mmCIF file with all atom_site columns, C-alpha atoms in Angstrom:
data_model
loop_
_atom_site.group_PDB
_atom_site.id
_atom_site.type_symbol
_atom_site.label_atom_id
_atom_site.label_alt_id
_atom_site.label_comp_id
_atom_site.label_asym_id
_atom_site.label_entity_id
_atom_site.label_seq_id
_atom_site.pdbx_PDB_ins_code
_atom_site.Cartn_x
_atom_site.Cartn_y
_atom_site.Cartn_z
_atom_site.occupancy
_atom_site.B_iso_or_equiv
_atom_site.pdbx_formal_charge
_atom_site.auth_seq_id
_atom_site.auth_comp_id
_atom_site.auth_asym_id
_atom_site.auth_atom_id
_atom_site.pdbx_PDB_model_num
ATOM 1   C CA . UNK A 1 1   ? 7.607   -16.848 -7.535  1.00 0.00 ? 1   UNK A CA 1
ATOM 2   C CA . UNK A 1 2   ? 9.865   -13.800 -7.339  1.00 0.00 ? 2   UNK A CA 1
ATOM 3   C CA . UNK A 1 3   ? 8.674   -10.898 -5.208  1.00 0.00 ? 3   UNK A CA 1
ATOM 4   C CA . UNK A 1 4   ? 10.458  -7.559  -5.488  1.00 0.00 ? 4   UNK A CA 1
ATOM 5   C CA . UNK A 1 5   ? 10.194  -4.828  -2.850  1.00 0.00 ? 5   UNK A CA 1
ATOM 6   C CA . UNK A 1 6   ? 10.645  -1.469  -4.572  1.00 0.00 ? 6   UNK A CA 1
ATOM 7   C CA . UNK A 1 7   ? 13.517  0.379   -2.905  1.00 0.00 ? 7   UNK A CA 1
ATOM 8   C CA . UNK A 1 8   ? 13.446  4.178   -3.007  1.00 0.00 ? 8   UNK A CA 1
ATOM 9   C CA . UNK A 1 9   ? 14.969  4.700   0.426   1.00 0.00 ? 9   UNK A CA 1
ATOM 10  C CA . UNK A 1 10  ? 11.759  5.011   2.471   1.00 0.00 ? 10  UNK A CA 1
ATOM 11  C CA . UNK A 1 11  ? 10.009  1.955   3.843   1.00 0.00 ? 11  UNK A CA 1
ATOM 12  C CA . UNK A 1 12  ? 9.612   -0.574  6.625   1.00 0.00 ? 12  UNK A CA 1
ATOM 13  C CA . UNK A 1 13  ? 11.501  -3.107  4.528   1.00 0.00 ? 13  UNK A CA 1
ATOM 14  C CA . UNK A 1 14  ? 13.035  -5.293  7.253   1.00 0.00 ? 14  UNK A CA 1
ATOM 15  C CA . UNK A 1 15  ? 9.656   -6.068  8.841   1.00 0.00 ? 15  UNK A CA 1
ATOM 16  C CA . UNK A 1 16  ? 8.113   -6.802  5.442   1.00 0.00 ? 16  UNK A CA 1
ATOM 17  C CA . UNK A 1 17  ? 10.900  -9.246  4.589   1.00 0.00 ? 17  UNK A CA 1
ATOM 18  C CA . UNK A 1 18  ? 10.485  -10.953 7.975   1.00 0.00 ? 18  UNK A CA 1
ATOM 19  C CA . UNK A 1 19  ? 6.755   -11.401 7.369   1.00 0.00 ? 19  UNK A CA 1
ATOM 20  C CA . UNK A 1 20  ? 7.349   -12.785 3.878   1.00 0.00 ? 20  UNK A CA 1
ATOM 21  C CA . UNK A 1 21  ? 10.004  -15.203 5.126   1.00 0.00 ? 21  UNK A CA 1
ATOM 22  C CA . UNK A 1 22  ? 7.657   -16.359 7.893   1.00 0.00 ? 22  UNK A CA 1
ATOM 23  C CA . UNK A 1 23  ? 5.111   -17.158 5.173   1.00 0.00 ? 23  UNK A CA 1
ATOM 24  C CA . UNK A 1 24  ? 7.710   -19.206 3.308   1.00 0.00 ? 24  UNK A CA 1
ATOM 25  C CA . UNK A 1 25  ? 8.447   -16.667 0.574   1.00 0.00 ? 25  UNK A CA 1
ATOM 26  C CA . UNK A 1 26  ? 12.208  -16.925 0.190   1.00 0.00 ? 26  UNK A CA 1
ATOM 27  C CA . UNK A 1 27  ? 12.716  -15.368 -3.249  1.00 0.00 ? 27  UNK A CA 1
ATOM 28  C CA . UNK A 1 28  ? 12.445  -11.760 -2.055  1.00 0.00 ? 28  UNK A CA 1
ATOM 29  C CA . UNK A 1 29  ? 14.614  -9.035  -3.578  1.00 0.00 ? 29  UNK A CA 1
ATOM 30  C CA . UNK A 1 30  ? 14.892  -5.378  -2.565  1.00 0.00 ? 30  UNK A CA 1
ATOM 31  C CA . UNK A 1 31  ? 15.841  -3.239  -5.552  1.00 0.00 ? 31  UNK A CA 1
ATOM 32  C CA . UNK A 1 32  ? 15.237  -0.187  -7.712  1.00 0.00 ? 32  UNK A CA 1
ATOM 33  C CA . UNK A 1 33  ? 17.123  -1.565  -10.717 1.00 0.00 ? 33  UNK A CA 1
ATOM 34  C CA . UNK A 1 34  ? 14.964  -1.791  -13.864 1.00 0.00 ? 34  UNK A CA 1
ATOM 35  C CA . UNK A 1 35  ? 16.129  -5.279  -14.845 1.00 0.00 ? 35  UNK A CA 1
ATOM 36  C CA . UNK A 1 36  ? 15.330  -6.598  -11.352 1.00 0.00 ? 36  UNK A CA 1
ATOM 37  C CA . UNK A 1 37  ? 11.897  -4.961  -11.320 1.00 0.00 ? 37  UNK A CA 1
ATOM 38  C CA . UNK A 1 38  ? 11.233  -6.381  -14.792 1.00 0.00 ? 38  UNK A CA 1
ATOM 39  C CA . UNK A 1 39  ? 11.904  -9.898  -13.493 1.00 0.00 ? 39  UNK A CA 1
ATOM 40  C CA . UNK A 1 40  ? 9.369   -9.647  -10.656 1.00 0.00 ? 40  UNK A CA 1
ATOM 41  C CA . UNK A 1 41  ? 6.228   -11.744 -10.541 1.00 0.00 ? 41  UNK A CA 1
ATOM 42  C CA . UNK A 1 42  ? 4.763   -9.419  -7.910  1.00 0.00 ? 42  UNK A CA 1
ATOM 43  C CA . UNK A 1 43  ? 5.781   -6.066  -6.447  1.00 0.00 ? 43  UNK A CA 1
ATOM 44  C CA . UNK A 1 44  ? 5.480   -4.430  -3.034  1.00 0.00 ? 44  UNK A CA 1
ATOM 45  C CA . UNK A 1 45  ? 5.745   -0.651  -2.703  1.00 0.00 ? 45  UNK A CA 1
ATOM 46  C CA . UNK A 1 46  ? 6.513   0.146   0.957   1.00 0.00 ? 46  UNK A CA 1
ATOM 47  C CA . UNK A 1 47  ? 6.507   3.589   2.491   1.00 0.00 ? 47  UNK A CA 1
ATOM 48  C CA . UNK A 1 48  ? 7.141   5.410   5.747   1.00 0.00 ? 48  UNK A CA 1
ATOM 49  C CA . UNK A 1 49  ? 7.550   9.177   5.953   1.00 0.00 ? 49  UNK A CA 1
ATOM 50  C CA . UNK A 1 50  ? 6.688   12.240  3.895   1.00 0.00 ? 50  UNK A CA 1
ATOM 51  C CA . UNK A 1 51  ? 4.732   11.996  0.624   1.00 0.00 ? 51  UNK A CA 1
ATOM 52  C CA . UNK A 1 52  ? 6.502   14.889  -1.113  1.00 0.00 ? 52  UNK A CA 1
ATOM 53  C CA . UNK A 1 53  ? 9.940   13.484  -0.300  1.00 0.00 ? 53  UNK A CA 1
ATOM 54  C CA . UNK A 1 54  ? 8.917   9.982   -1.357  1.00 0.00 ? 54  UNK A CA 1
ATOM 55  C CA . UNK A 1 55  ? 7.480   10.909  -4.756  1.00 0.00 ? 55  UNK A CA 1
ATOM 56  C CA . UNK A 1 56  ? 10.526  13.092  -5.453  1.00 0.00 ? 56  UNK A CA 1
ATOM 57  C CA . UNK A 1 57  ? 12.833  10.133  -4.767  1.00 0.00 ? 57  UNK A CA 1
ATOM 58  C CA . UNK A 1 58  ? 10.701  7.852   -6.937  1.00 0.00 ? 58  UNK A CA 1
ATOM 59  C CA . UNK A 1 59  ? 10.900  10.290  -9.851  1.00 0.00 ? 59  UNK A CA 1
ATOM 60  C CA . UNK A 1 60  ? 14.623  10.858  -9.305  1.00 0.00 ? 60  UNK A CA 1
ATOM 61  C CA . UNK A 1 61  ? 15.136  7.113   -9.759  1.00 0.00 ? 61  UNK A CA 1
ATOM 62  C CA . UNK A 1 62  ? 12.744  7.027   -12.769 1.00 0.00 ? 62  UNK A CA 1
ATOM 63  C CA . UNK A 1 63  ? 10.629  4.504   -10.904 1.00 0.00 ? 63  UNK A CA 1
ATOM 64  C CA . UNK A 1 64  ? 7.377   6.261   -11.813 1.00 0.00 ? 64  UNK A CA 1
ATOM 65  C CA . UNK A 1 65  ? 7.660   5.361   -15.501 1.00 0.00 ? 65  UNK A CA 1
ATOM 66  C CA . UNK A 1 66  ? 8.956   1.872   -14.720 1.00 0.00 ? 66  UNK A CA 1
ATOM 67  C CA . UNK A 1 67  ? 6.046   1.130   -12.369 1.00 0.00 ? 67  UNK A CA 1
ATOM 68  C CA . UNK A 1 68  ? 3.541   2.464   -14.893 1.00 0.00 ? 68  UNK A CA 1
ATOM 69  C CA . UNK A 1 69  ? 4.924   0.080   -17.507 1.00 0.00 ? 69  UNK A CA 1
ATOM 70  C CA . UNK A 1 70  ? 5.005   -2.934  -15.206 1.00 0.00 ? 70  UNK A CA 1
ATOM 71  C CA . UNK A 1 71  ? 1.679   -2.385  -13.429 1.00 0.00 ? 71  UNK A CA 1
ATOM 72  C CA . UNK A 1 72  ? -0.532  -0.766  -16.071 1.00 0.00 ? 72  UNK A CA 1
ATOM 73  C CA . UNK A 1 73  ? 0.828   -2.264  -19.284 1.00 0.00 ? 73  UNK A CA 1
ATOM 74  C CA . UNK A 1 74  ? 2.222   -5.609  -18.101 1.00 0.00 ? 74  UNK A CA 1
ATOM 75  C CA . UNK A 1 75  ? -0.381  -6.068  -15.333 1.00 0.00 ? 75  UNK A CA 1
ATOM 76  C CA . UNK A 1 76  ? 2.091   -7.187  -12.675 1.00 0.00 ? 76  UNK A CA 1
ATOM 77  C CA . UNK A 1 77  ? 0.401   -7.296  -9.248  1.00 0.00 ? 77  UNK A CA 1
ATOM 78  C CA . UNK A 1 78  ? 1.500   -4.612  -6.797  1.00 0.00 ? 78  UNK A CA 1
ATOM 79  C CA . UNK A 1 79  ? 0.729   -4.040  -3.116  1.00 0.00 ? 79  UNK A CA 1
ATOM 80  C CA . UNK A 1 80  ? 1.267   -0.551  -1.692  1.00 0.00 ? 80  UNK A CA 1
ATOM 81  C CA . UNK A 1 81  ? 1.726   -0.396  2.082   1.00 0.00 ? 81  UNK A CA 1
ATOM 82  C CA . UNK A 1 82  ? 0.957   2.726   4.164   1.00 0.00 ? 82  UNK A CA 1
ATOM 83  C CA . UNK A 1 83  ? 2.655   5.637   2.354   1.00 0.00 ? 83  UNK A CA 1
ATOM 84  C CA . UNK A 1 84  ? 3.166   3.212   -0.529  1.00 0.00 ? 84  UNK A CA 1
ATOM 85  C CA . UNK A 1 85  ? -0.617  2.914   -0.864  1.00 0.00 ? 85  UNK A CA 1
ATOM 86  C CA . UNK A 1 86  ? -1.000  6.699   -0.922  1.00 0.00 ? 86  UNK A CA 1
ATOM 87  C CA . UNK A 1 87  ? 1.656   7.011   -3.624  1.00 0.00 ? 87  UNK A CA 1
ATOM 88  C CA . UNK A 1 88  ? -0.385  4.744   -5.915  1.00 0.00 ? 88  UNK A CA 1
ATOM 89  C CA . UNK A 1 89  ? -3.074  7.440   -6.045  1.00 0.00 ? 89  UNK A CA 1
ATOM 90  C CA . UNK A 1 90  ? -3.251  10.697  -7.988  1.00 0.00 ? 90  UNK A CA 1
ATOM 91  C CA . UNK A 1 91  ? -2.145  13.350  -5.517  1.00 0.00 ? 91  UNK A CA 1
ATOM 92  C CA . UNK A 1 92  ? -1.495  14.436  -1.938  1.00 0.00 ? 92  UNK A CA 1
ATOM 93  C CA . UNK A 1 93  ? -1.581  17.732  -0.068  1.00 0.00 ? 93  UNK A CA 1
ATOM 94  C CA . UNK A 1 94  ? 1.209   16.717  2.310   1.00 0.00 ? 94  UNK A CA 1
ATOM 95  C CA . UNK A 1 95  ? 3.966   19.384  2.174   1.00 0.00 ? 95  UNK A CA 1
ATOM 96  C CA . UNK A 1 96  ? 2.120   21.153  -0.641  1.00 0.00 ? 96  UNK A CA 1
ATOM 97  C CA . UNK A 1 97  ? 0.301   19.686  -3.614  1.00 0.00 ? 97  UNK A CA 1
ATOM 98  C CA . UNK A 1 98  ? 2.111   16.759  -5.222  1.00 0.00 ? 98  UNK A CA 1
ATOM 99  C CA . UNK A 1 99  ? 1.093   14.460  -8.059  1.00 0.00 ? 99  UNK A CA 1
ATOM 100 C CA . UNK A 1 100 ? 1.323   10.738  -7.335  1.00 0.00 ? 100 UNK A CA 1
ATOM 101 C CA . UNK A 1 101 ? 1.812   7.687   -9.534  1.00 0.00 ? 101 UNK A CA 1
ATOM 102 C CA . UNK A 1 102 ? -1.854  7.758   -10.649 1.00 0.00 ? 102 UNK A CA 1
ATOM 103 C CA . UNK A 1 103 ? -2.169  3.985   -10.844 1.00 0.00 ? 103 UNK A CA 1
ATOM 104 C CA . UNK A 1 104 ? -5.610  4.333   -9.197  1.00 0.00 ? 104 UNK A CA 1
ATOM 105 C CA . UNK A 1 105 ? -8.052  7.213   -8.796  1.00 0.00 ? 105 UNK A CA 1
ATOM 106 C CA . UNK A 1 106 ? -7.507  8.379   -5.230  1.00 0.00 ? 106 UNK A CA 1
ATOM 107 C CA . UNK A 1 107 ? -6.478  11.593  -3.494  1.00 0.00 ? 107 UNK A CA 1
ATOM 108 C CA . UNK A 1 108 ? -4.693  12.006  -0.169  1.00 0.00 ? 108 UNK A CA 1
ATOM 109 C CA . UNK A 1 109 ? -5.466  14.744  2.350   1.00 0.00 ? 109 UNK A CA 1
ATOM 110 C CA . UNK A 1 110 ? -5.018  15.374  6.067   1.00 0.00 ? 110 UNK A CA 1
ATOM 111 C CA . UNK A 1 111 ? -7.614  14.394  8.648   1.00 0.00 ? 111 UNK A CA 1
ATOM 112 C CA . UNK A 1 112 ? -10.186 17.186  8.908   1.00 0.00 ? 112 UNK A CA 1
ATOM 113 C CA . UNK A 1 113 ? -11.202 17.194  12.571  1.00 0.00 ? 113 UNK A CA 1
ATOM 114 C CA . UNK A 1 114 ? -9.226  19.324  15.016  1.00 0.00 ? 114 UNK A CA 1
ATOM 115 C CA . UNK A 1 115 ? -10.482 17.078  17.825  1.00 0.00 ? 115 UNK A CA 1
ATOM 116 C CA . UNK A 1 116 ? -8.572  14.037  16.580  1.00 0.00 ? 116 UNK A CA 1
ATOM 117 C CA . UNK A 1 117 ? -5.167  13.083  17.870  1.00 0.00 ? 117 UNK A CA 1
ATOM 118 C CA . UNK A 1 118 ? -2.970  12.886  14.789  1.00 0.00 ? 118 UNK A CA 1
ATOM 119 C CA . UNK A 1 119 ? -1.223  10.729  13.744  1.00 0.00 ? 119 UNK A CA 1
ATOM 120 C CA . UNK A 1 120 ? -3.740  7.911   13.915  1.00 0.00 ? 120 UNK A CA 1
ATOM 121 C CA . UNK A 1 121 ? -1.700  5.214   15.667  1.00 0.00 ? 121 UNK A CA 1
ATOM 122 C CA . UNK A 1 122 ? -2.715  1.761   16.840  1.00 0.00 ? 122 UNK A CA 1
ATOM 123 C CA . UNK A 1 123 ? -5.013  -1.101  15.957  1.00 0.00 ? 123 UNK A CA 1
ATOM 124 C CA . UNK A 1 124 ? -8.343  -0.202  14.387  1.00 0.00 ? 124 UNK A CA 1
ATOM 125 C CA . UNK A 1 125 ? -11.191 -2.103  12.792  1.00 0.00 ? 125 UNK A CA 1
ATOM 126 C CA . UNK A 1 126 ? -11.546 -2.437  9.027   1.00 0.00 ? 126 UNK A CA 1
ATOM 127 C CA . UNK A 1 127 ? -14.833 -3.100  7.238   1.00 0.00 ? 127 UNK A CA 1
ATOM 128 C CA . UNK A 1 128 ? -13.908 -5.185  4.174   1.00 0.00 ? 128 UNK A CA 1
ATOM 129 C CA . UNK A 1 129 ? -15.622 -4.699  0.850   1.00 0.00 ? 129 UNK A CA 1
ATOM 130 C CA . UNK A 1 130 ? -17.638 -7.606  -0.475  1.00 0.00 ? 130 UNK A CA 1
ATOM 131 C CA . UNK A 1 131 ? -15.824 -10.083 -2.714  1.00 0.00 ? 131 UNK A CA 1
ATOM 132 C CA . UNK A 1 132 ? -12.464 -8.904  -1.386  1.00 0.00 ? 132 UNK A CA 1
ATOM 133 C CA . UNK A 1 133 ? -9.430  -10.984 -2.259  1.00 0.00 ? 133 UNK A CA 1
ATOM 134 C CA . UNK A 1 134 ? -7.233  -9.290  0.336   1.00 0.00 ? 134 UNK A CA 1
ATOM 135 C CA . UNK A 1 135 ? -9.548  -10.299 3.194   1.00 0.00 ? 135 UNK A CA 1
ATOM 136 C CA . UNK A 1 136 ? -10.482 -13.742 1.879   1.00 0.00 ? 136 UNK A CA 1
ATOM 137 C CA . UNK A 1 137 ? -10.735 -16.129 4.821   1.00 0.00 ? 137 UNK A CA 1
ATOM 138 C CA . UNK A 1 138 ? -10.399 -13.346 7.412   1.00 0.00 ? 138 UNK A CA 1
ATOM 139 C CA . UNK A 1 139 ? -13.571 -13.318 9.484   1.00 0.00 ? 139 UNK A CA 1
ATOM 140 C CA . UNK A 1 140 ? -15.666 -10.323 10.511  1.00 0.00 ? 140 UNK A CA 1
ATOM 141 C CA . UNK A 1 141 ? -14.281 -6.805  10.667  1.00 0.00 ? 141 UNK A CA 1
ATOM 142 C CA . UNK A 1 142 ? -10.618 -7.433  11.505  1.00 0.00 ? 142 UNK A CA 1
ATOM 143 C CA . UNK A 1 143 ? -8.156  -5.168  13.302  1.00 0.00 ? 143 UNK A CA 1
ATOM 144 C CA . UNK A 1 144 ? -4.957  -3.902  11.685  1.00 0.00 ? 144 UNK A CA 1
ATOM 145 C CA . UNK A 1 145 ? -2.155  -1.619  12.861  1.00 0.00 ? 145 UNK A CA 1
ATOM 146 C CA . UNK A 1 146 ? -2.239  1.970   11.560  1.00 0.00 ? 146 UNK A CA 1
ATOM 147 C CA . UNK A 1 147 ? 0.180   4.859   11.863  1.00 0.00 ? 147 UNK A CA 1
ATOM 148 C CA . UNK A 1 148 ? -0.577  7.808   9.559   1.00 0.00 ? 148 UNK A CA 1
ATOM 149 C CA . UNK A 1 149 ? -1.515  11.492  9.514   1.00 0.00 ? 149 UNK A CA 1
ATOM 150 C CA . UNK A 1 150 ? -3.052  11.626  6.030   1.00 0.00 ? 150 UNK A CA 1
ATOM 151 C CA . UNK A 1 151 ? -5.899  9.609   4.525   1.00 0.00 ? 151 UNK A CA 1
ATOM 152 C CA . UNK A 1 152 ? -6.991  8.530   1.053   1.00 0.00 ? 152 UNK A CA 1
ATOM 153 C CA . UNK A 1 153 ? -10.428 9.155   -0.430  1.00 0.00 ? 153 UNK A CA 1
ATOM 154 C CA . UNK A 1 154 ? -11.810 8.292   -3.858  1.00 0.00 ? 154 UNK A CA 1
ATOM 155 C CA . UNK A 1 155 ? -14.938 9.080   -5.827  1.00 0.00 ? 155 UNK A CA 1
ATOM 156 C CA . UNK A 1 156 ? -14.230 6.124   -8.127  1.00 0.00 ? 156 UNK A CA 1
ATOM 157 C CA . UNK A 1 157 ? -14.998 2.468   -7.529  1.00 0.00 ? 157 UNK A CA 1
ATOM 158 C CA . UNK A 1 158 ? -11.621 1.022   -6.575  1.00 0.00 ? 158 UNK A CA 1
ATOM 159 C CA . UNK A 1 159 ? -12.811 -1.757  -4.265  1.00 0.00 ? 159 UNK A CA 1
ATOM 160 C CA . UNK A 1 160 ? -12.483 0.266   -1.085  1.00 0.00 ? 160 UNK A CA 1
ATOM 161 C CA . UNK A 1 161 ? -12.527 -1.226  2.388   1.00 0.00 ? 161 UNK A CA 1
ATOM 162 C CA . UNK A 1 162 ? -13.131 1.394   5.052   1.00 0.00 ? 162 UNK A CA 1
ATOM 163 C CA . UNK A 1 163 ? -11.945 2.394   8.507   1.00 0.00 ? 163 UNK A CA 1
ATOM 164 C CA . UNK A 1 164 ? -13.220 5.134   10.804  1.00 0.00 ? 164 UNK A CA 1
ATOM 165 C CA . UNK A 1 165 ? -11.076 7.520   12.813  1.00 0.00 ? 165 UNK A CA 1
ATOM 166 C CA . UNK A 1 166 ? -13.317 10.492  13.473  1.00 0.00 ? 166 UNK A CA 1
ATOM 167 C CA . UNK A 1 167 ? -14.252 10.201  9.798   1.00 0.00 ? 167 UNK A CA 1
ATOM 168 C CA . UNK A 1 168 ? -14.398 7.403   7.259   1.00 0.00 ? 168 UNK A CA 1
ATOM 169 C CA . UNK A 1 169 ? -11.367 6.811   5.045   1.00 0.00 ? 169 UNK A CA 1
ATOM 170 C CA . UNK A 1 170 ? -9.986  4.134   2.741   1.00 0.00 ? 170 UNK A CA 1
ATOM 171 C CA . UNK A 1 171 ? -8.213  1.447   4.747   1.00 0.00 ? 171 UNK A CA 1
ATOM 172 C CA . UNK A 1 172 ? -7.441  -0.556  1.616   1.00 0.00 ? 172 UNK A CA 1
ATOM 173 C CA . UNK A 1 173 ? -8.358  -0.903  -2.027  1.00 0.00 ? 173 UNK A CA 1
ATOM 174 C CA . UNK A 1 174 ? -8.046  -3.530  -4.728  1.00 0.00 ? 174 UNK A CA 1
ATOM 175 C CA . UNK A 1 175 ? -8.568  -2.874  -8.418  1.00 0.00 ? 175 UNK A CA 1
ATOM 176 C CA . UNK A 1 176 ? -7.576  -5.694  -10.762 1.00 0.00 ? 176 UNK A CA 1
ATOM 177 C CA . UNK A 1 177 ? -3.813  -6.160  -10.173 1.00 0.00 ? 177 UNK A CA 1
ATOM 178 C CA . UNK A 1 178 ? -3.370  -3.056  -7.996  1.00 0.00 ? 178 UNK A CA 1
ATOM 179 C CA . UNK A 1 179 ? -3.878  -3.222  -4.224  1.00 0.00 ? 179 UNK A CA 1
ATOM 180 C CA . UNK A 1 180 ? -3.065  -0.906  -1.363  1.00 0.00 ? 180 UNK A CA 1
ATOM 181 C CA . UNK A 1 181 ? -3.386  -0.941  2.414   1.00 0.00 ? 181 UNK A CA 1
ATOM 182 C CA . UNK A 1 182 ? -3.146  2.134   4.639   1.00 0.00 ? 182 UNK A CA 1
ATOM 183 C CA . UNK A 1 183 ? -2.217  -0.032  7.614   1.00 0.00 ? 183 UNK A CA 1
ATOM 184 C CA . UNK A 1 184 ? 0.922   -2.107  8.149   1.00 0.00 ? 184 UNK A CA 1
ATOM 185 C CA . UNK A 1 185 ? 0.051   -5.780  7.592   1.00 0.00 ? 185 UNK A CA 1
ATOM 186 C CA . UNK A 1 186 ? 3.597   -6.774  8.523   1.00 0.00 ? 186 UNK A CA 1
ATOM 187 C CA . UNK A 1 187 ? 2.910   -5.348  12.016  1.00 0.00 ? 187 UNK A CA 1
ATOM 188 C CA . UNK A 1 188 ? -0.679  -6.610  12.304  1.00 0.00 ? 188 UNK A CA 1
ATOM 189 C CA . UNK A 1 189 ? -0.026  -10.102 13.646  1.00 0.00 ? 189 UNK A CA 1
ATOM 190 C CA . UNK A 1 190 ? -2.235  -12.960 12.405  1.00 0.00 ? 190 UNK A CA 1
ATOM 191 C CA . UNK A 1 191 ? -4.612  -10.838 10.318  1.00 0.00 ? 191 UNK A CA 1
ATOM 192 C CA . UNK A 1 192 ? -1.743  -9.043  8.618   1.00 0.00 ? 192 UNK A CA 1
ATOM 193 C CA . UNK A 1 193 ? 0.073   -12.248 7.732   1.00 0.00 ? 193 UNK A CA 1
ATOM 194 C CA . UNK A 1 194 ? -3.151  -13.684 6.328   1.00 0.00 ? 194 UNK A CA 1
ATOM 195 C CA . UNK A 1 195 ? -3.652  -10.586 4.166   1.00 0.00 ? 195 UNK A CA 1
ATOM 196 C CA . UNK A 1 196 ? -0.102  -10.729 2.796   1.00 0.00 ? 196 UNK A CA 1
ATOM 197 C CA . UNK A 1 197 ? -0.610  -14.416 2.039   1.00 0.00 ? 197 UNK A CA 1
ATOM 198 C CA . UNK A 1 198 ? -3.804  -13.544 0.154   1.00 0.00 ? 198 UNK A CA 1
ATOM 199 C CA . UNK A 1 199 ? -1.948  -10.992 -1.959  1.00 0.00 ? 199 UNK A CA 1
ATOM 200 C CA . UNK A 1 200 ? 0.692   -13.572 -2.827  1.00 0.00 ? 200 UNK A CA 1
ATOM 201 C CA . UNK A 1 201 ? -1.797  -16.310 -3.682  1.00 0.00 ? 201 UNK A CA 1
ATOM 202 C CA . UNK A 1 202 ? -4.825  -14.464 -5.102  1.00 0.00 ? 202 UNK A CA 1
ATOM 203 C CA . UNK A 1 203 ? -3.360  -11.586 -7.139  1.00 0.00 ? 203 UNK A CA 1
#
């Protein structure tokens, strides 16, 4: 199995590769080249930083059209991590209004409460949706490591699992071959490794 991490210059790539290698996944390539992306069995879209900057870089590299072809038309599995998850949705209000990749129906906005310390940083509990593939074999309501200032919400059924930080928000989603996690599984110890393994084996 060949796993390609989509490289657009913003992402916690080294830690993701380390987690994948720990799980025995050795055929891991980091690239933004179309022919490399085309050869992938599965894709990971990482992301750390600003939404507006990230989506601009993705469009500059023509990755938006390539990902639409691979994920929507060819049904290649993709896992978005942190900002990468947000980019899979329709839009964000970070640094102004910006359209996303629109691979799922979700919108990104800042946390509403002025009483919250933002960014939301640290381990927090996730309530998995029923019949989840991502959380298969992970017991109870597991903890994962978060670091983010914006959250995703959706009025559509995209297989949301939820977390609460002053308000409820989407911690992860899974819709057919498209999955996203707001937290960093590569930094979430045993639970995170188990979730990555589930993506590799069950998607």
